[in-house]
mmCIF file of C-alpha atoms (C1' of nucleotides) in Angstrom:
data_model
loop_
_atom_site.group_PDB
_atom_site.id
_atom_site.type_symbol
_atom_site.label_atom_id
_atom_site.label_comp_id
_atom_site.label_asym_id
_atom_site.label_seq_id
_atom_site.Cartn_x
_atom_site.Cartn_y
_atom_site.Cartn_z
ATOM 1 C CA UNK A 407 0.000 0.000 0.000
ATOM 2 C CA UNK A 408 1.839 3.281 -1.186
ATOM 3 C CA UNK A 409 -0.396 5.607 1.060
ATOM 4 C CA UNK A 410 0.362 3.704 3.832
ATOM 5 C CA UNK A 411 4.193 3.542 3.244
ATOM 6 C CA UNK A 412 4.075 6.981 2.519
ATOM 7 C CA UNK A 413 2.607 7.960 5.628
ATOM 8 C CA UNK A 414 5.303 5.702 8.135
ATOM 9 C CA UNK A 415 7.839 7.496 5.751
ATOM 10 C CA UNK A 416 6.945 10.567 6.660
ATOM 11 C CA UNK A 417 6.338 10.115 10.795
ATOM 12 C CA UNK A 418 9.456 8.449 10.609
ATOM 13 C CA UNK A 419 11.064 11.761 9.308
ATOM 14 C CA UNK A 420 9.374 13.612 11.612
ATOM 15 C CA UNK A 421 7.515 15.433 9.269
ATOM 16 C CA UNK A 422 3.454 16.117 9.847
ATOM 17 C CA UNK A 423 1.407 14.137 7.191
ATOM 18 C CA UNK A 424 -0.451 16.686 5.773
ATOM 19 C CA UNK A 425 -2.729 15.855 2.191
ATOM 20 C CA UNK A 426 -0.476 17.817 0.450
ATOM 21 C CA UNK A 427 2.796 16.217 1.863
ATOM 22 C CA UNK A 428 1.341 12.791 1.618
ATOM 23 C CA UNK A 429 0.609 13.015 -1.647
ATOM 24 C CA UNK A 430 3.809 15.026 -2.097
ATOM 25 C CA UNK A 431 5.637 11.462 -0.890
ATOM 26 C CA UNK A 432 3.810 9.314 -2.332
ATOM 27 C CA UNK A 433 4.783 10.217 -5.564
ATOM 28 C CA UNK A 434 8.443 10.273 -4.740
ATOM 29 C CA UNK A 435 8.006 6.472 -3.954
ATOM 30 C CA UNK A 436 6.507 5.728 -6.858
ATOM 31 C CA UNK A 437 8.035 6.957 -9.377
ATOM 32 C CA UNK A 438 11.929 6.804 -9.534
ATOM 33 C CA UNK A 439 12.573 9.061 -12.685
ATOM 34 C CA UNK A 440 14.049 11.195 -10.075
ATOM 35 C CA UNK A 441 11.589 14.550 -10.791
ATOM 36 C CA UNK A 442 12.394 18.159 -11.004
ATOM 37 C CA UNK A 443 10.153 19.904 -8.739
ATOM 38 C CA UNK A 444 7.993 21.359 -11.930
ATOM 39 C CA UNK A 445 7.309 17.753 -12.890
ATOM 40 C CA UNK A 446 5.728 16.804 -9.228
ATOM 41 C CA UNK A 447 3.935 19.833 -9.547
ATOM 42 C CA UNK A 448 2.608 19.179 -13.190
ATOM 43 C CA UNK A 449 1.889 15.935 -12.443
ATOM 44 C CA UNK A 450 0.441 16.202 -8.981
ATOM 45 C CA UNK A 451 -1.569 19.395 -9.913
ATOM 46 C CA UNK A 452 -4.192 17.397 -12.300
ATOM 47 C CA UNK A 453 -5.007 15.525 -8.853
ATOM 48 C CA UNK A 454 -4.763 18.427 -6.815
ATOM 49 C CA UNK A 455 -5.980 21.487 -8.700
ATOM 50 C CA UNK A 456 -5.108 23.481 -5.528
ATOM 51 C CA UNK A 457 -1.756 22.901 -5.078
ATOM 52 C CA UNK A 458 0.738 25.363 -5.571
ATOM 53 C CA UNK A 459 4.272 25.466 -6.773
ATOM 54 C CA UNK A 460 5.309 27.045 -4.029
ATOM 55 C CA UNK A 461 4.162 24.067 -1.882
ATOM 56 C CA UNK A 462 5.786 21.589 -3.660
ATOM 57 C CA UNK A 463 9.208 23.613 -3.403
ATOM 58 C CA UNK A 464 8.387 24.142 0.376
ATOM 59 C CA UNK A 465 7.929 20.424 0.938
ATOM 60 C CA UNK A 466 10.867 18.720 -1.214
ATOM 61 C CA UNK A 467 12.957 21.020 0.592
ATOM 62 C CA UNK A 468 11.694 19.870 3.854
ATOM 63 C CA UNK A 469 11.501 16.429 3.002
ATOM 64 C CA UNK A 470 15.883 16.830 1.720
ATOM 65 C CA UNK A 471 16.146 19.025 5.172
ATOM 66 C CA UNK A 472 14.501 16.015 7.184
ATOM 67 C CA UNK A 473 16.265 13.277 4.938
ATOM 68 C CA UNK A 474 12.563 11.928 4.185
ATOM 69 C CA UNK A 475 14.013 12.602 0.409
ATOM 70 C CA UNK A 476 17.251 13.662 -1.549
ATOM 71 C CA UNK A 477 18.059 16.341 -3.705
ATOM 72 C CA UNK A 478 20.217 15.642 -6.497
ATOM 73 C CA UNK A 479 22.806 18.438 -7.665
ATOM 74 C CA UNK A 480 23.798 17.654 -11.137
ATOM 75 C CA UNK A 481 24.992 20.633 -12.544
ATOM 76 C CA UNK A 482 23.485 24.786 -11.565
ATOM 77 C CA UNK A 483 20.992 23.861 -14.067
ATOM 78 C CA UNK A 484 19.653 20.442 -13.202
ATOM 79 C CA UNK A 485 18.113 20.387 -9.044
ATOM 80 C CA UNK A 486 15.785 17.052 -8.729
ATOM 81 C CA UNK A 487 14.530 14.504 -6.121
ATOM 82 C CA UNK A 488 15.130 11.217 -5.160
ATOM 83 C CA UNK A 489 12.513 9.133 -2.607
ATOM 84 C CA UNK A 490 15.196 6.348 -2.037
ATOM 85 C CA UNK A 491 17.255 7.579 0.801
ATOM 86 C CA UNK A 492 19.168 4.732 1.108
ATOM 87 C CA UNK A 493 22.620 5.454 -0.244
ATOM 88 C CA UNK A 494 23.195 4.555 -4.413
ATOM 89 C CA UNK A 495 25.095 6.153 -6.705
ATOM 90 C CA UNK A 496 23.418 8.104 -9.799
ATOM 91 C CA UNK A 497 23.918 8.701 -13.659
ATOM 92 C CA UNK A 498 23.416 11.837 -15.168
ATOM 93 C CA UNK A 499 23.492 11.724 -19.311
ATOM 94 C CA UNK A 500 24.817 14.883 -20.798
ATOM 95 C CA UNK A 501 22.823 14.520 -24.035
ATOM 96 C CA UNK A 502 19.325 13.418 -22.735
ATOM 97 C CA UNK A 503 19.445 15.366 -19.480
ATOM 98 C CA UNK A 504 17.700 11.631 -17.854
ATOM 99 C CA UNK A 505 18.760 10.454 -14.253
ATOM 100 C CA UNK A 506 18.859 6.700 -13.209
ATOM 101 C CA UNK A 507 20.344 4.679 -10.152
ATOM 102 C CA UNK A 508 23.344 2.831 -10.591
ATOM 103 C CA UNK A 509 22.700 0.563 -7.828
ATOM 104 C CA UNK A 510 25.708 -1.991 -9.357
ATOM 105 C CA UNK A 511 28.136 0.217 -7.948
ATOM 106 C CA UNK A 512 29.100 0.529 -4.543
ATOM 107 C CA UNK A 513 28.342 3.792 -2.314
ATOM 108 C CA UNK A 514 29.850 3.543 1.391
ATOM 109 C CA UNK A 515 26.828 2.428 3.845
ATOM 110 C CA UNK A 516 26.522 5.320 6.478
ATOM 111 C CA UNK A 517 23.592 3.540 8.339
ATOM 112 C CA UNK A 518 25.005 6.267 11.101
ATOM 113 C CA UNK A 519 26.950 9.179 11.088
ATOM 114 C CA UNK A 520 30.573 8.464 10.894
ATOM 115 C CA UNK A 521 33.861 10.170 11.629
ATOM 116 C CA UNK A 522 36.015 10.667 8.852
ATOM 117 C CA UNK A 523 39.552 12.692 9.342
ATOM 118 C CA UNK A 524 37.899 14.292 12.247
ATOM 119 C CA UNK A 525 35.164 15.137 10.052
ATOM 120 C CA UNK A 526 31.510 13.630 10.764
ATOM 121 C CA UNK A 527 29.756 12.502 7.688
ATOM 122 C CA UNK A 528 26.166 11.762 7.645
ATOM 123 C CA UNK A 529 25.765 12.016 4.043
ATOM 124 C CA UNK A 530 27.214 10.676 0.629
ATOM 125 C CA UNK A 531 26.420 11.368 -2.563
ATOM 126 C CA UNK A 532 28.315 9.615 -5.617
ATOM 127 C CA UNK A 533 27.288 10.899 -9.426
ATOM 128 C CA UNK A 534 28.410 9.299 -12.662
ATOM 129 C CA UNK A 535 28.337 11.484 -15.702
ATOM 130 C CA UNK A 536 28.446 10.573 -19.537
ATOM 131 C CA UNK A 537 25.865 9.089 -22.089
ATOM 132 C CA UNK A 538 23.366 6.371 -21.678
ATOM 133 C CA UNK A 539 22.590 2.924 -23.569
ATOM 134 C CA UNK A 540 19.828 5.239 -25.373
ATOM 135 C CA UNK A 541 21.616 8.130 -26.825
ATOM 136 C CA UNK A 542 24.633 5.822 -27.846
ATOM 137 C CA UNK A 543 22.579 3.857 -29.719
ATOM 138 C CA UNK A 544 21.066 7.061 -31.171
ATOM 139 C CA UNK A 545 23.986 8.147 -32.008
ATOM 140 C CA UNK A 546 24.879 5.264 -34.111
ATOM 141 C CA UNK A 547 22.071 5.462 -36.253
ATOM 142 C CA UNK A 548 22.757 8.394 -37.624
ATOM 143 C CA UNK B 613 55.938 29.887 -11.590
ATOM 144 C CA UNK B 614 52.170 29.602 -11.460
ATOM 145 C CA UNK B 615 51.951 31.938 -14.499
ATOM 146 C CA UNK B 616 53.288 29.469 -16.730
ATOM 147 C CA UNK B 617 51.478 26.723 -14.872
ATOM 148 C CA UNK B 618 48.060 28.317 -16.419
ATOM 149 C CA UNK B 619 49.230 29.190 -19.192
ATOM 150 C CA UNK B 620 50.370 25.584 -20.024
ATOM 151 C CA UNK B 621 47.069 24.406 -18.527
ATOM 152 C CA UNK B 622 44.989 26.509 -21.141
ATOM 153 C CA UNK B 623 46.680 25.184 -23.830
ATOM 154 C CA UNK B 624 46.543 21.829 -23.383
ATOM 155 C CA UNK B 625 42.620 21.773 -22.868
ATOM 156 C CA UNK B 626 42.390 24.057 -25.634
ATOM 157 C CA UNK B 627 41.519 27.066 -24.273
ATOM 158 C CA UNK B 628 42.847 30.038 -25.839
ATOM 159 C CA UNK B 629 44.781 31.899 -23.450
ATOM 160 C CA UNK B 630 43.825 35.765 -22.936
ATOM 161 C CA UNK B 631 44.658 37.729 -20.101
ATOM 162 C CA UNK B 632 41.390 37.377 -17.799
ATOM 163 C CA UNK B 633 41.519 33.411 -18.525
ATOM 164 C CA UNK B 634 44.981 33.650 -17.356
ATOM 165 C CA UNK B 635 44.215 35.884 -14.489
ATOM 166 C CA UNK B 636 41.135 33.205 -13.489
ATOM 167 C CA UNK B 637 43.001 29.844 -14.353
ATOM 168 C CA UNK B 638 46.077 31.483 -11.974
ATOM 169 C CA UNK B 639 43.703 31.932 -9.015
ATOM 170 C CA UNK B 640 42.481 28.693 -9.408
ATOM 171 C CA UNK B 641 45.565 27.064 -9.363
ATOM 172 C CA UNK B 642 46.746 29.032 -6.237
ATOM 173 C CA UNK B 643 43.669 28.826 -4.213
ATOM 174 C CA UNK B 644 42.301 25.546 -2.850
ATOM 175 C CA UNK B 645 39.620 27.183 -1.090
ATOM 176 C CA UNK B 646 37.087 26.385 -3.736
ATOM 177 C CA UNK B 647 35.623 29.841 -4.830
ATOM 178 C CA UNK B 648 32.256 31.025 -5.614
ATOM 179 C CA UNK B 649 31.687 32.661 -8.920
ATOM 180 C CA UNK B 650 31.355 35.709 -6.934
ATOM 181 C CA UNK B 651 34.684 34.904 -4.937
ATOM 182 C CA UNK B 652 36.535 34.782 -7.969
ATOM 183 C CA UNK B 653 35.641 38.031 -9.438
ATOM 184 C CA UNK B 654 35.699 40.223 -5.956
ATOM 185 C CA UNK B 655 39.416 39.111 -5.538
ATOM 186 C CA UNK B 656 40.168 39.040 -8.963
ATOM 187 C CA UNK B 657 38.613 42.556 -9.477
ATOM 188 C CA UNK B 658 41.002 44.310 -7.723
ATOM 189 C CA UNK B 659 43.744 43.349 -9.293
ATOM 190 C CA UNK B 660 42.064 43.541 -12.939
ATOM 191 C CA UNK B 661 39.192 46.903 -11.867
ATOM 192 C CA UNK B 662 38.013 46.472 -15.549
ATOM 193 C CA UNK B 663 36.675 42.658 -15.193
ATOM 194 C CA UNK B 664 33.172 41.836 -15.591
ATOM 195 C CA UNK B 665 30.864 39.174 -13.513
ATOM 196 C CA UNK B 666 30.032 38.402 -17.137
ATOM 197 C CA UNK B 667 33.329 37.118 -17.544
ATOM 198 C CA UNK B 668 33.885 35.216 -14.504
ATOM 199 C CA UNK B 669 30.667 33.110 -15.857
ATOM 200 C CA UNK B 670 31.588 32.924 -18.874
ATOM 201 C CA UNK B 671 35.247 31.642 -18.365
ATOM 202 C CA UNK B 672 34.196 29.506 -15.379
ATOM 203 C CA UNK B 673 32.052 27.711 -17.581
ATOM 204 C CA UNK B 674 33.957 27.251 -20.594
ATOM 205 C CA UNK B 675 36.598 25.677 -18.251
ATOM 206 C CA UNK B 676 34.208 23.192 -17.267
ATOM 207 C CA UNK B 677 33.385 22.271 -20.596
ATOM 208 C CA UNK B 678 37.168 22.136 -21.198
ATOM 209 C CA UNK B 679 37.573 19.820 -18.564
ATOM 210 C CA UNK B 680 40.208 22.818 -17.291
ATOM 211 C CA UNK B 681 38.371 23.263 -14.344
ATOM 212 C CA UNK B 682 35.521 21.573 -12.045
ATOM 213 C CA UNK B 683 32.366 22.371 -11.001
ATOM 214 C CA UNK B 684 30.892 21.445 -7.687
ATOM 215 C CA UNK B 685 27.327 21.861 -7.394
ATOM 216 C CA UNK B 686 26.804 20.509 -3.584
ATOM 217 C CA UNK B 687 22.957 21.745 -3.306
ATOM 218 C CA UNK B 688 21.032 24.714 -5.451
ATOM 219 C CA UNK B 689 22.661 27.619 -3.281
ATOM 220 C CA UNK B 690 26.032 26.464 -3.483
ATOM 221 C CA UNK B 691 27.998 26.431 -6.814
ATOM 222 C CA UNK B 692 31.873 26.442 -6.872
ATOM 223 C CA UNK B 693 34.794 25.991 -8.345
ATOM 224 C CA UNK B 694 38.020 23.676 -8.521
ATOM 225 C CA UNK B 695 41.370 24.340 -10.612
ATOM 226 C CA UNK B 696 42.207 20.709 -9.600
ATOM 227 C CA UNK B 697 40.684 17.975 -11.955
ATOM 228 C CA UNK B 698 41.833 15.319 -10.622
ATOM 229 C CA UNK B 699 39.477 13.041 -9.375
ATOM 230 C CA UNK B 700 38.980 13.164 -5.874
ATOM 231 C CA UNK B 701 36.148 13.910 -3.271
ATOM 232 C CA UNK B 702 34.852 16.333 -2.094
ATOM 233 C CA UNK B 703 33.132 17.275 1.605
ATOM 234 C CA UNK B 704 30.692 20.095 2.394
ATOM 235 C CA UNK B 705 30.312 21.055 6.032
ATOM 236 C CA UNK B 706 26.482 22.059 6.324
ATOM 237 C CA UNK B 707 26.818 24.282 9.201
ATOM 238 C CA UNK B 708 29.577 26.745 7.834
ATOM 239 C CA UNK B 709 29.490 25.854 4.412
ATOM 240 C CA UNK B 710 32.834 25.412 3.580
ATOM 241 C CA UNK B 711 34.331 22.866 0.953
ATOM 242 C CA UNK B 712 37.571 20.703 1.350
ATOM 243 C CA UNK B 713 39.268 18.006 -0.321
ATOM 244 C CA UNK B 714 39.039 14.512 1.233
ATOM 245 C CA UNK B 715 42.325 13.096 -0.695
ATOM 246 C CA UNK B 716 41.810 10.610 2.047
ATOM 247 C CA UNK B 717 38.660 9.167 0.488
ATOM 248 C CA UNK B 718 39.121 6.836 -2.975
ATOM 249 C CA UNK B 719 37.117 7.562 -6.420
ATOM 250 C CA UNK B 720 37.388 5.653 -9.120
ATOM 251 C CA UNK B 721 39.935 6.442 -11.110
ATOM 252 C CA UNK B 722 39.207 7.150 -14.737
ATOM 253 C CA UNK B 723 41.677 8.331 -17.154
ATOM 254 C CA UNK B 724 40.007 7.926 -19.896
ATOM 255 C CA UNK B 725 35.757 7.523 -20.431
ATOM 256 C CA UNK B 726 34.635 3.405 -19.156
ATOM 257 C CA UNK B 727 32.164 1.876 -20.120
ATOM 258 C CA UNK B 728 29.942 1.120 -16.916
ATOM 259 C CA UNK B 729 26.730 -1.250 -17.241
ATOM 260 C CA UNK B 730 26.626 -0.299 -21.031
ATOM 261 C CA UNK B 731 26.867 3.360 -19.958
ATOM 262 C CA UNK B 732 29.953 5.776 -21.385
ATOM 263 C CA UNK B 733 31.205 7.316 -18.027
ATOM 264 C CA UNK B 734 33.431 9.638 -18.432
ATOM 265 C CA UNK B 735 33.502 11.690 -14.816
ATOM 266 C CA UNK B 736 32.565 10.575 -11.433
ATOM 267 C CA UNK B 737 31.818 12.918 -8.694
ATOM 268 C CA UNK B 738 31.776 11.973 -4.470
ATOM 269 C CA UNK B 739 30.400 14.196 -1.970
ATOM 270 C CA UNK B 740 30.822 14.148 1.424
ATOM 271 C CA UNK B 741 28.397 16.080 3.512
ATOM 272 C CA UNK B 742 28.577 16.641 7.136
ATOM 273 C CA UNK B 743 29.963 18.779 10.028
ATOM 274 C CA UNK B 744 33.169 19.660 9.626
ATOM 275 C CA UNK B 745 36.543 19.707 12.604
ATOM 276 C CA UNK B 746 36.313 23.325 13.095
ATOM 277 C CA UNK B 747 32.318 23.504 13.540
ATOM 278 C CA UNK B 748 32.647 20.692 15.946
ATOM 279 C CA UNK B 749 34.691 22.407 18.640
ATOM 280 C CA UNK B 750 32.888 25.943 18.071
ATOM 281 C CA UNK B 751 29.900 23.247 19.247
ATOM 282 C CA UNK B 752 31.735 22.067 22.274
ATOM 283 C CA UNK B 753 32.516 25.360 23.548
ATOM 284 C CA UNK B 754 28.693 26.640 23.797
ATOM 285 C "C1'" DA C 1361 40.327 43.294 -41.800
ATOM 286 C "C1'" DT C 1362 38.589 39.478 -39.169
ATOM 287 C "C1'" DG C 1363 37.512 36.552 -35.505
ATOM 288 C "C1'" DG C 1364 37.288 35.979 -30.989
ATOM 289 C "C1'" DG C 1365 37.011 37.987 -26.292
ATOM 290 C "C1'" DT C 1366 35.093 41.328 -23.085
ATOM 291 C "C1'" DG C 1367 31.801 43.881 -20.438
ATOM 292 C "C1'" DC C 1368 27.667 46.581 -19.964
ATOM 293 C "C1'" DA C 1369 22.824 46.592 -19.475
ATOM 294 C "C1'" DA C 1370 18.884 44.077 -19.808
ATOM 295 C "C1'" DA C 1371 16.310 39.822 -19.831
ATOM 296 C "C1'" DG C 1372 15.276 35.519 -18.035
ATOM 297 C "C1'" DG C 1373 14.301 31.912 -14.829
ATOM 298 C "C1'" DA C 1374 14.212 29.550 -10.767
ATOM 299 C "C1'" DT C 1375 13.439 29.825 -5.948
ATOM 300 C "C1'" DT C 1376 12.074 32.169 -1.786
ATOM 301 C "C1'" DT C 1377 9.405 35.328 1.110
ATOM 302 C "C1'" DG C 1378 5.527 37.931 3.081
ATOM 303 C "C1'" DC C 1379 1.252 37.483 4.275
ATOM 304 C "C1'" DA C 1380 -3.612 36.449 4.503
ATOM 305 C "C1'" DA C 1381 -6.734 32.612 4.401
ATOM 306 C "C1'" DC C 1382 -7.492 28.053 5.809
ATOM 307 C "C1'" DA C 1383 -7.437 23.461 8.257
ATOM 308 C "C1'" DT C 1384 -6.962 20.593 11.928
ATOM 309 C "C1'" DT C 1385 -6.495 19.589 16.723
ATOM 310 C "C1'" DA D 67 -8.729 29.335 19.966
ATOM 311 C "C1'" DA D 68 -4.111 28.064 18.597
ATOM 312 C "C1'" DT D 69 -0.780 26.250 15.803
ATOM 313 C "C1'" DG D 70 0.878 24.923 11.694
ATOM 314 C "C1'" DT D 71 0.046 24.659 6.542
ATOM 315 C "C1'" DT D 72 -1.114 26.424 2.158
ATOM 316 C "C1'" DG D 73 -1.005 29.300 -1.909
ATOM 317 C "C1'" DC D 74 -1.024 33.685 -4.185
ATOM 318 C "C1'" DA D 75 1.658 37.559 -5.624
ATOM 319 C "C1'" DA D 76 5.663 39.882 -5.372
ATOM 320 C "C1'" DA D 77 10.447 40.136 -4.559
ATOM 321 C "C1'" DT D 78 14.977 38.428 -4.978
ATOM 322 C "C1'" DC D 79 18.856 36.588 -6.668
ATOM 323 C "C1'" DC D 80 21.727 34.200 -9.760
ATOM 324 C "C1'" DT D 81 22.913 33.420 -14.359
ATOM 325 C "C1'" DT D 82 22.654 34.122 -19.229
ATOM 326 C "C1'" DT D 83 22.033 36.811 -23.454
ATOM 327 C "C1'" DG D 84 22.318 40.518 -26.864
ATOM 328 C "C1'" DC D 85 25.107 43.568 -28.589
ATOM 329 C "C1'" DA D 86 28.620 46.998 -29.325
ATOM 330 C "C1'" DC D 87 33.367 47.711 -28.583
ATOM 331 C "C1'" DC D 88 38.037 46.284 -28.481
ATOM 332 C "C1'" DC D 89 42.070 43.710 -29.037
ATOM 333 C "C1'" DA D 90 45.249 40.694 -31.284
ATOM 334 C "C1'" DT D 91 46.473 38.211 -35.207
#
DNA sequence: ATGGGTGCAAAGGATTTGCAACATT
DNA sequence: AATGTTGCAAATCCTTTGCACCCAT
C-alpha cells in the first residue's frame, strides 16, 4: 500500500502528514525518474488542482532538510529529487538530461553518522556522468 | 611559476589563453579554497578593476566544458569551483558551508571515459556532507 | 580586416518570502 | 482558539544573453 508507506515514511522523518505532503511522498516512492520539482507539480496538480508550486518547493525542501528525500545536484541547471534515501550512486546523461540509479556500484553504507579525518559525515552522494545505452545507440544510427 | 602553470594548462585543454583566462586559471591554481563565482571576481577585481561578472561566468564555464576546471554543485545555493581535476572527493560542512578536499577518500579512477553497465562514463563525482573539525569544537565550547 | 574575447545593461528563470486565508487539533 | 500549513503575488537573486566595442592576429 503506497499511502500507507508513505505515511510511516513521513512520521518516521518527523515530518506532519499533511494531504499535500502525503501526496507530495507518495509520488516520490513511486516513481523513480528522479523529478524536477515542476514535474511533481505538473503531475500532482491534475489531482490536486489546488496545489501550488510554491508548496511543492516548500515540501521537497523539507523532506531533503529532514532526509525523508534527496536532492540531487547535477549541474546549476539540473536540481531534482530522489525518494530512495538509502545510499546509491546516480547517472546523469549529458545529451538526454535523464537520471537513473546505478545501484551496481558501490556507495559507502553510512547507516550512522561516521567520523572521517575528524570530520563527521552523515551524508554521501556519488554521481556518474556521460551518455546512456539510449543516446549511444542514437547516435549510431545516424 | 604559477603563471606558466596556467598558461600551459589553457593550452593543453584548448583554451585560448587571454589575459582574464589567465588571471582566473592562476587563481584557481593558487587557491584551494574552492571559490564562488562571486569569490573569484571580488578578488580578482582588484587586481584587474576592468573585469566583468560576465566574464567570470563565462570563463568559469567554458573551463568546465574544457575539462580545465571543475564544477561542484553541492545543493542549489552552493555552486563552486576547482582548478584541480583530478578526481577526488569532495566534503561540504552544512553548518559553515565550507568545501575541502578529502584526498583521504578513494574515487574511481578514470583516465580515460569506461564503459559502466553499457553506460559511457566519463567523470565521477563523491560528496561528502557533514559537520566539519572546526564547527565541531565551536559546538563544544557553547 | 577578421575573428574571438570582453563587459555593460537588460532579460530571463528559478526559488524564496511575506502574508492572509485556511485546516486541523 | 491556537498552531501549523497552504497558496497567491511579489520580490529576490543568480545566471545568461544581446550587442557593441576592443584587441590581437
Amino acid at each position: 500500500m503506497k499511502e500507507q508507506d508513505a505515511y510511516i515514511k513521513l512520521i518516521e522523518k518527523g515530518v506532519h502528514p499533511s494531504a499535500q505532503r502525503l501526496a507530495i511522498m507518495q509520488y516520490l516512492m513511486s516513481h523513480f525518474t528522479h523529478p524536477t520539482v515542476d514535474e511533481v507539480f505538473q503531475d500532482l496538480t491534475k489531482k490536486i488542482p489546488t496545489l501550488s508550486r510554491t508548496t511543492v518547493y516548500n515540501t521537497l525542501r523539507l523532506f531533503s532538510e529532514h532526509n525523508a528525500a534527496q536532492m540531487i545536484t547535477i549541474d546549476d541547471h539540473h536540481v531534482c529529487y530522489d525518494g530512495n534515501t538509502n545510499p546509491h550512486a546516480h547517472f546523469y546523461c549529458k545529451s538526454c538530461g535523464k537520471v537513473v540509479d546505478m545501484h551496481e556500484e558501490e556507495v559507502p553504507y553510512l547507516s550512522k553518522p561516521k567520523m572521517m579525518n575528524g570530520k563527521i559525515v552523515d551524508e554521501i552522494q556519488v554521481y556518474y556522468k556521460g551518455i546512456c545505452n539510449d543516446c549511444m545507440s542514437r547516435e549510431k544510427n545516424k
